[in-house]
PDB file of C-alpha atoms and ligand atoms in Angstrom:
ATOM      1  CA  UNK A   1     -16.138  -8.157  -8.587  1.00 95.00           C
ATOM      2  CA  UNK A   2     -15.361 -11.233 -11.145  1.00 97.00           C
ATOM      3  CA  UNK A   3     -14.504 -14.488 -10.250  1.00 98.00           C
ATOM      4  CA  UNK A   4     -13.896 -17.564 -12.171  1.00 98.00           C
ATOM      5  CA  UNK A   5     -16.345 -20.010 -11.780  1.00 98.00           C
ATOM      6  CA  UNK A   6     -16.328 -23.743 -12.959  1.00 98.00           C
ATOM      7  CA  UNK A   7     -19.426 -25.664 -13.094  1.00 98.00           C
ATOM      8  CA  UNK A   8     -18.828 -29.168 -11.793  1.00 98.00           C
ATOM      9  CA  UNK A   9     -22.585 -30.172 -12.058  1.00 98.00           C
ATOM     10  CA  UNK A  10     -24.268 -29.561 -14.725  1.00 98.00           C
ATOM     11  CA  UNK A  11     -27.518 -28.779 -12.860  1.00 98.00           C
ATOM     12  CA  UNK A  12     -25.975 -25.636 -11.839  1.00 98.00           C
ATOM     13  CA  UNK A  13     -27.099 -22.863 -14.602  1.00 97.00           C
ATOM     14  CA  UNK A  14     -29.838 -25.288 -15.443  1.00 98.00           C
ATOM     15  CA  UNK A  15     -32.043 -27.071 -12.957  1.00 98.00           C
ATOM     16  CA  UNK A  16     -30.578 -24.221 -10.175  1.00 98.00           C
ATOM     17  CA  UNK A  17     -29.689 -21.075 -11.526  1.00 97.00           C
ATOM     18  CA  UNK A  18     -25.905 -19.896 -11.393  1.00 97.00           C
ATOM     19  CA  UNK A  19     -25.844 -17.624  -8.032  1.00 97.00           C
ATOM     20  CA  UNK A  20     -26.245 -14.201  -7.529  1.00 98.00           C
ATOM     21  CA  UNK A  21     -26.557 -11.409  -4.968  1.00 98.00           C
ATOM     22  CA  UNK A  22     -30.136 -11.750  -4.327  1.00 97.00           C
ATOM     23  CA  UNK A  23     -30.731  -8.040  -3.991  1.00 98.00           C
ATOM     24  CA  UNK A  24     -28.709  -4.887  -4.843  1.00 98.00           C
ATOM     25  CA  UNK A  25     -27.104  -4.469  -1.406  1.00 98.00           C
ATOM     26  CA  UNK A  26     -27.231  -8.539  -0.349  1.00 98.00           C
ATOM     27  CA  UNK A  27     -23.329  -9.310   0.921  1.00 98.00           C
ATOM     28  CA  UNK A  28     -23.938 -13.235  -0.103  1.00 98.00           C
ATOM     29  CA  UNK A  29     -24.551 -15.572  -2.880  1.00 98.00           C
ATOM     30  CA  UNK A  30     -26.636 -18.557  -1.558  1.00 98.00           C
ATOM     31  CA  UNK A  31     -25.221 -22.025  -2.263  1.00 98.00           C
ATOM     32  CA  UNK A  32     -27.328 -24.974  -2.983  1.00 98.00           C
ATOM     33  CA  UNK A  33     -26.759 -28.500  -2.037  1.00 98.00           C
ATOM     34  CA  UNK A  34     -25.630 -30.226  -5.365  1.00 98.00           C
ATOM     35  CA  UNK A  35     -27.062 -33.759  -3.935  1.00 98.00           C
ATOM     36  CA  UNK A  36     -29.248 -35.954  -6.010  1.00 98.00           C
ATOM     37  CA  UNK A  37     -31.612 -37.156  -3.078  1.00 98.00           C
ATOM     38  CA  UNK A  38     -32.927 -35.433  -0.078  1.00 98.00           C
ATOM     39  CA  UNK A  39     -30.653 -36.108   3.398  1.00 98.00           C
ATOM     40  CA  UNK A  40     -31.576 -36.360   6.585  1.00 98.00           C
ATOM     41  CA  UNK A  41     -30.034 -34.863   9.272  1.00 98.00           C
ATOM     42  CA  UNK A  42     -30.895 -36.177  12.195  1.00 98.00           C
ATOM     43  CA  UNK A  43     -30.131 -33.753  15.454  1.00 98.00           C
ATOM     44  CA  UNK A  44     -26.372 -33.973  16.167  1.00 98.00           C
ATOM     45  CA  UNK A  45     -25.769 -35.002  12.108  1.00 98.00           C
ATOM     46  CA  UNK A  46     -22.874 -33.334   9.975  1.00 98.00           C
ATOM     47  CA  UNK A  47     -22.627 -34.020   6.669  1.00 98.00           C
ATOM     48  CA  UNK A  48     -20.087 -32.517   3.503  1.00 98.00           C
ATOM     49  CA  UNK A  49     -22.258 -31.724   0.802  1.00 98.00           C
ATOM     50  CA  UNK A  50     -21.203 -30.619  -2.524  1.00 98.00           C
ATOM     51  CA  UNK A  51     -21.885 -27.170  -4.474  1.00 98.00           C
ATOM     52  CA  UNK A  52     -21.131 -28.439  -8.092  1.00 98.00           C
ATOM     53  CA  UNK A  53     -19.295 -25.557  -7.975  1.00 98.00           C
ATOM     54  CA  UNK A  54     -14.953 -24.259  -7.893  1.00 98.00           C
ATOM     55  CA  UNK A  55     -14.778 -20.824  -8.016  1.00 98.00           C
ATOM     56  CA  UNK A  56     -10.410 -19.532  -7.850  1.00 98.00           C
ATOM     57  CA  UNK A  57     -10.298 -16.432  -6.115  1.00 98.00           C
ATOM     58  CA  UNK A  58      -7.000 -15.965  -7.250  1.00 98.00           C
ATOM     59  CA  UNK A  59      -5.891 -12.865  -6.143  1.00 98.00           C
ATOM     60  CA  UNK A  60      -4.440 -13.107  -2.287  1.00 98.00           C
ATOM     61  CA  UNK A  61      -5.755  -9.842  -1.153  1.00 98.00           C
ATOM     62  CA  UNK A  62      -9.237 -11.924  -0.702  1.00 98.00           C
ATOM     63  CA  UNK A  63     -10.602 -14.700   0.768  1.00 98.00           C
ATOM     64  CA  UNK A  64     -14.248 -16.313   0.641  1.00 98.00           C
ATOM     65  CA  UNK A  65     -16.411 -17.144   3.786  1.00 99.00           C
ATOM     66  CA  UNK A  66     -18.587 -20.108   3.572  1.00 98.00           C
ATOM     67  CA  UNK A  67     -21.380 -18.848   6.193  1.00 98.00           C
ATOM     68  CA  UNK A  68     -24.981 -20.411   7.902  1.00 98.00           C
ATOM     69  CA  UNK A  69     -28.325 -19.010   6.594  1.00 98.00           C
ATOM     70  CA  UNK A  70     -29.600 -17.023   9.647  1.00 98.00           C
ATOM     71  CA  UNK A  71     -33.332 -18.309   8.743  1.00 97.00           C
ATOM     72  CA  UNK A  72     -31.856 -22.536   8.570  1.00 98.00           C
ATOM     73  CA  UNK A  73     -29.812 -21.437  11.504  1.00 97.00           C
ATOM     74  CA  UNK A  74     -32.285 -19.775  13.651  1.00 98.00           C
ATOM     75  CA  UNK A  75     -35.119 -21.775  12.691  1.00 97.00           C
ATOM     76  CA  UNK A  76     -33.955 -25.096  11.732  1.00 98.00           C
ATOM     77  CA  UNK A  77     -30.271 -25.184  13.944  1.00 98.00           C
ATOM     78  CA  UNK A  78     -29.128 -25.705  10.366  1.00 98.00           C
ATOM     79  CA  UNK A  79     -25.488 -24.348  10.887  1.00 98.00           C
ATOM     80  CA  UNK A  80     -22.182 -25.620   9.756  1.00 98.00           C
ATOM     81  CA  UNK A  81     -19.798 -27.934  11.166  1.00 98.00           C
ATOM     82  CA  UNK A  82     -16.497 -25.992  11.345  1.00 98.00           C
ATOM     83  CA  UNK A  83     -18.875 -22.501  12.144  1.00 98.00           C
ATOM     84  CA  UNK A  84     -17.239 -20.673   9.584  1.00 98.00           C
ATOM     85  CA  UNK A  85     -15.835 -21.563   6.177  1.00 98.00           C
ATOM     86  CA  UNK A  86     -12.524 -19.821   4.866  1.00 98.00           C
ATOM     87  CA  UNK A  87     -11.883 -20.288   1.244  1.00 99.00           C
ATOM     88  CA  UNK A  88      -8.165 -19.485   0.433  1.00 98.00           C
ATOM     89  CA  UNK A  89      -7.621 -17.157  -2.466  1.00 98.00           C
ATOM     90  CA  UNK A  90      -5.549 -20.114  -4.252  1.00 98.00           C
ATOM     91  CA  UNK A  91      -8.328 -22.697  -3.902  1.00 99.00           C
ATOM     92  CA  UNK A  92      -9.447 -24.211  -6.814  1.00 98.00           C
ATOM     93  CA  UNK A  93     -11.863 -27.334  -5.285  1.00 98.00           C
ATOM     94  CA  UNK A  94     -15.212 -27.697  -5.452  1.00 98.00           C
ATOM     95  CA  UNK A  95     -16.791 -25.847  -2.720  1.00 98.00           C
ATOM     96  CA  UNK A  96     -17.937 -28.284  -0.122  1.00 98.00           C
ATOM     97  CA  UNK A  97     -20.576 -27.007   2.613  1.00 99.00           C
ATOM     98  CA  UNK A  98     -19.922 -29.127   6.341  1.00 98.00           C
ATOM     99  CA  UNK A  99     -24.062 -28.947   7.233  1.00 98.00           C
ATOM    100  CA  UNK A 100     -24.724 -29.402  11.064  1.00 98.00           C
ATOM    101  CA  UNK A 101     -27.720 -30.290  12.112  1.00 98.00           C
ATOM    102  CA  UNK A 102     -27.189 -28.417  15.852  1.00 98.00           C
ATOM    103  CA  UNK A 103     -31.141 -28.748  16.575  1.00 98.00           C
ATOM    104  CA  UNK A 104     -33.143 -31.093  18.112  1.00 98.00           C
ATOM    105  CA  UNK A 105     -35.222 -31.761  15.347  1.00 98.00           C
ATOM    106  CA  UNK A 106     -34.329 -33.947  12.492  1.00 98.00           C
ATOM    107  CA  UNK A 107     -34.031 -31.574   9.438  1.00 98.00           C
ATOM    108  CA  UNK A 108     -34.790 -32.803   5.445  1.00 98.00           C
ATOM    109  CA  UNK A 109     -32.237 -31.074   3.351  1.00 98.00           C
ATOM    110  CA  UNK A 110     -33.798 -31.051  -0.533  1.00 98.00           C
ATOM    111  CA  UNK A 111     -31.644 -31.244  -3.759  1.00 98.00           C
ATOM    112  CA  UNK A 112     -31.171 -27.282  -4.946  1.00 98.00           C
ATOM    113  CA  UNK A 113     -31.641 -26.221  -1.405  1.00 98.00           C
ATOM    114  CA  UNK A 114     -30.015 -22.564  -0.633  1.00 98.00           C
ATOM    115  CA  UNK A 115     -28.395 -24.263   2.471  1.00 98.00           C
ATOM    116  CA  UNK A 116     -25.260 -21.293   2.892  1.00 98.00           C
ATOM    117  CA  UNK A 117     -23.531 -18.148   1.513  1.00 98.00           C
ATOM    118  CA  UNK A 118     -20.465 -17.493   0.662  1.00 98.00           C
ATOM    119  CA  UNK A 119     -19.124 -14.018   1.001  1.00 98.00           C
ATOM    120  CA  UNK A 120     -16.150 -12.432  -0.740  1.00 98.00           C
ATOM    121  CA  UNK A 121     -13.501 -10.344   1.966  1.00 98.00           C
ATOM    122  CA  UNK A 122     -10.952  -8.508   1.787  1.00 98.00           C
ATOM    123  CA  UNK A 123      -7.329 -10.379   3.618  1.00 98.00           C
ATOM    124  CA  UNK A 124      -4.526  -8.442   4.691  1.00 98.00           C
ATOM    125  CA  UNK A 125      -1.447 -11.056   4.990  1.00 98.00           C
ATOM    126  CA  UNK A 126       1.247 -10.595   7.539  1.00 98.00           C
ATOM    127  CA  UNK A 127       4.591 -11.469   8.367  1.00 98.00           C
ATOM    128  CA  UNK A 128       5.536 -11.588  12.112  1.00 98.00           C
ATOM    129  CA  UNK A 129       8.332  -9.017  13.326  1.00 98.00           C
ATOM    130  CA  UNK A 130       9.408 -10.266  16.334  1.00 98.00           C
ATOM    131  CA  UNK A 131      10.035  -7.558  19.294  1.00 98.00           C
ATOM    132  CA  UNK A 132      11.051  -7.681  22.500  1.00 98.00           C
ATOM    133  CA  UNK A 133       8.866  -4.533  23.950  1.00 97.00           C
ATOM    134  CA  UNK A 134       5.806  -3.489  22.638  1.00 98.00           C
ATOM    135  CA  UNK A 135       4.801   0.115  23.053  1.00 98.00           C
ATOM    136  CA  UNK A 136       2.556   0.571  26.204  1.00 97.00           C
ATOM    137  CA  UNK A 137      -1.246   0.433  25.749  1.00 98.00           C
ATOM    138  CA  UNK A 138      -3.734   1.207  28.152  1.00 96.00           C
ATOM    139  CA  UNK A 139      -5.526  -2.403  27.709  1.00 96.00           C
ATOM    140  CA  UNK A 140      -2.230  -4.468  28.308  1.00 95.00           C
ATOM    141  CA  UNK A 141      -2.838  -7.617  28.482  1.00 95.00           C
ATOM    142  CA  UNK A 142      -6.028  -7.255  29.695  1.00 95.00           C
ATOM    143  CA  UNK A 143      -8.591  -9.454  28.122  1.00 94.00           C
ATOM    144  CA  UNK A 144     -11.509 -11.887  28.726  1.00 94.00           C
ATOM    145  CA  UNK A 145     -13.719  -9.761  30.803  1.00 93.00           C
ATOM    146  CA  UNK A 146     -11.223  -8.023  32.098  1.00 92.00           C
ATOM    147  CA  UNK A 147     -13.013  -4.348  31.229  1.00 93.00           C
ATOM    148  CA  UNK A 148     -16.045  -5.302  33.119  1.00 92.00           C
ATOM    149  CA  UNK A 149     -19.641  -6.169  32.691  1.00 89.00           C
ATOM    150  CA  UNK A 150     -21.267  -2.418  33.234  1.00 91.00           C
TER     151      UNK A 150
HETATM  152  O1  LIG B   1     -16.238 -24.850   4.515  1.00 62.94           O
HETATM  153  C1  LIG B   1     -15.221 -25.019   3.809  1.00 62.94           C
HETATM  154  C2  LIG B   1     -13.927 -24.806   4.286  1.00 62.94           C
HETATM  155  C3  LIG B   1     -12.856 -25.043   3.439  1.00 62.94           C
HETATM  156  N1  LIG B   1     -13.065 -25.454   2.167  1.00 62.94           N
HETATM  157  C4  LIG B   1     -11.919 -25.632   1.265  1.00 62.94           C
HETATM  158  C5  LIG B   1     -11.401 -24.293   0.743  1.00 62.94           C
HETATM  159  C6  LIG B   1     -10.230 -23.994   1.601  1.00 62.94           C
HETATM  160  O2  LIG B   1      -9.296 -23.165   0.919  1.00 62.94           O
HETATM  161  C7  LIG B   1      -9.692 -25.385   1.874  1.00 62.94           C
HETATM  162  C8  LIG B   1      -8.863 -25.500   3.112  1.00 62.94           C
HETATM  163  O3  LIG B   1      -9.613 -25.003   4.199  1.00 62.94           O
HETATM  164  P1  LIG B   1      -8.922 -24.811   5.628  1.00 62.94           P
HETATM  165  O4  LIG B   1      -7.573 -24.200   5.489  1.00 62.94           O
HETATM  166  O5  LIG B   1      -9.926 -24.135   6.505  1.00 62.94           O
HETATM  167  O6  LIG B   1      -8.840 -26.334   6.116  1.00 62.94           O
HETATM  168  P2  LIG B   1      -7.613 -27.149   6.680  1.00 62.94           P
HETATM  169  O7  LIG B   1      -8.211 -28.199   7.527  1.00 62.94           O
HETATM  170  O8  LIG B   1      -6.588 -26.234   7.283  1.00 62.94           O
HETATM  171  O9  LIG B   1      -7.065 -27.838   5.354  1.00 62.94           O
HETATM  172  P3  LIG B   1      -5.701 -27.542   4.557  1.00 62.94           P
HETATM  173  O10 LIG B   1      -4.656 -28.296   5.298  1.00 62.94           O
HETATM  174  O11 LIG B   1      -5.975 -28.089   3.174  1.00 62.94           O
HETATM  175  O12 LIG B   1      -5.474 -26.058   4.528  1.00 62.94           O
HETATM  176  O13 LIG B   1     -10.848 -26.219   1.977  1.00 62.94           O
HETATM  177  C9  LIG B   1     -14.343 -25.655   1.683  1.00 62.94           C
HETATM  178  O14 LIG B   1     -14.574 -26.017   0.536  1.00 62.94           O
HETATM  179  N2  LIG B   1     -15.387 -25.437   2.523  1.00 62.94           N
HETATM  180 MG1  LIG B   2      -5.598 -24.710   6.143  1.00 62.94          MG
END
C-alpha cells in the first residue's frame, strides 16, 4: 500500500536509501537513525532519535507500529523505550524512535543504522455501548492464570 512520505533529512534517498520491504514477504521497513554522530548508550540509556522521516497514514482504518529489531534486541538489548510504538493514522511528525539500551553492555549506535521497523496494521475503532448484562461466557471473568498451567 502507498503512503505519503516527507523527507525531513536530506540524507534519506541519498546517503541511506528511502526504505523498503527488504524481501518479498518482509512485514517491516527498517528505520535508520537520522543522527549526525555515533551515540552511546550506555546500559540503562534511552534516547529519541530522529528518522528524517513523516510519513501521514491518513486513512483511520490503519495505524503504524514502531517495533525493536529482534537481532539489536536479542543481541545487543537494543529495544525501545515505550516497547512498542503506535503511530496514529492522523500523524504527520517526524517519526521519532525512543532507543533503550536494556543490556548490560554499552551499545554504539552509528549514523544510518537500521535501529527499528515500522509496520503498517490494520485498526478497527470503537465506540463503547454501555450494558448492564453481558451474555454468559464460559471464561467469565476469569483471567490471569486462571485456566491453569497444564
Ligand atoms: O515511538 C513512537 C511513538 C509515537 N510517535 C508519535 C506518533 C504518534 O501518533 C504520536 C503520539 O503517540 P502516542 O499516542 O503513543 O503518545 P502520547 O504520549 O499519548 O502522546 P499524545 O498525547 O500526543 O497522543 O507520537 C512516534 O513518533 N514514535
Ligand atoms: Mg496518545
Amino acid at each position: 500500500m502507498k503512503l505519503q512520505v516527507k523527507i525531513l533529512d536530506s540524507r534519506i534517498g541519498t546517503t541511506w536509501p528511502l526504505p523498503t520491504h527488504a524481501t518479498a514477504g518482509s512485514a517491516g521497513i527498517d528505520l535508520r537513525a537520522c543522527i549526525d554522530e555515533a551515540i552511546v548508550l550506555n546500559p540503562g540509556d534511552t534516547v529519541l532519535v530522529k528518522t528524517g522521516m513523516a510519513i501521514y497514514i491518513a486513512d483511520p482504518h490503519y495505524a503504524g507500529l514502531i517495533l525493536p529489531r529482534s537481532g539489536l534486541g536479542h543481541k545487543h538489548g537494543i529495544v525501545l523505550g515505550n516497547l512498542v510504538g503506535l503511530i496514529d493514522s492522523d500523524y504527520q511528525g517526524e517519526l521519532m524512535v525512543s532507543v533503550w539500551n536494556r543490556g548490560t553492555t554499552a551499545f554504539t549506535l552509528a549514523p544510518g543504522e537500521r535501529m527499528a521497523q515500522y509496520v503498517l496494521v490494520p485498526v478497527i475503532q470503537t465506540q463503547l455501548e454501555v450494558v448492564n448484562d453481558f451474555e454468559q461466557t464460559e471464561r467469565g471473568s476469569g483471567g490471569f492464570g486462571h485456566t491453569g498451567t497444564a
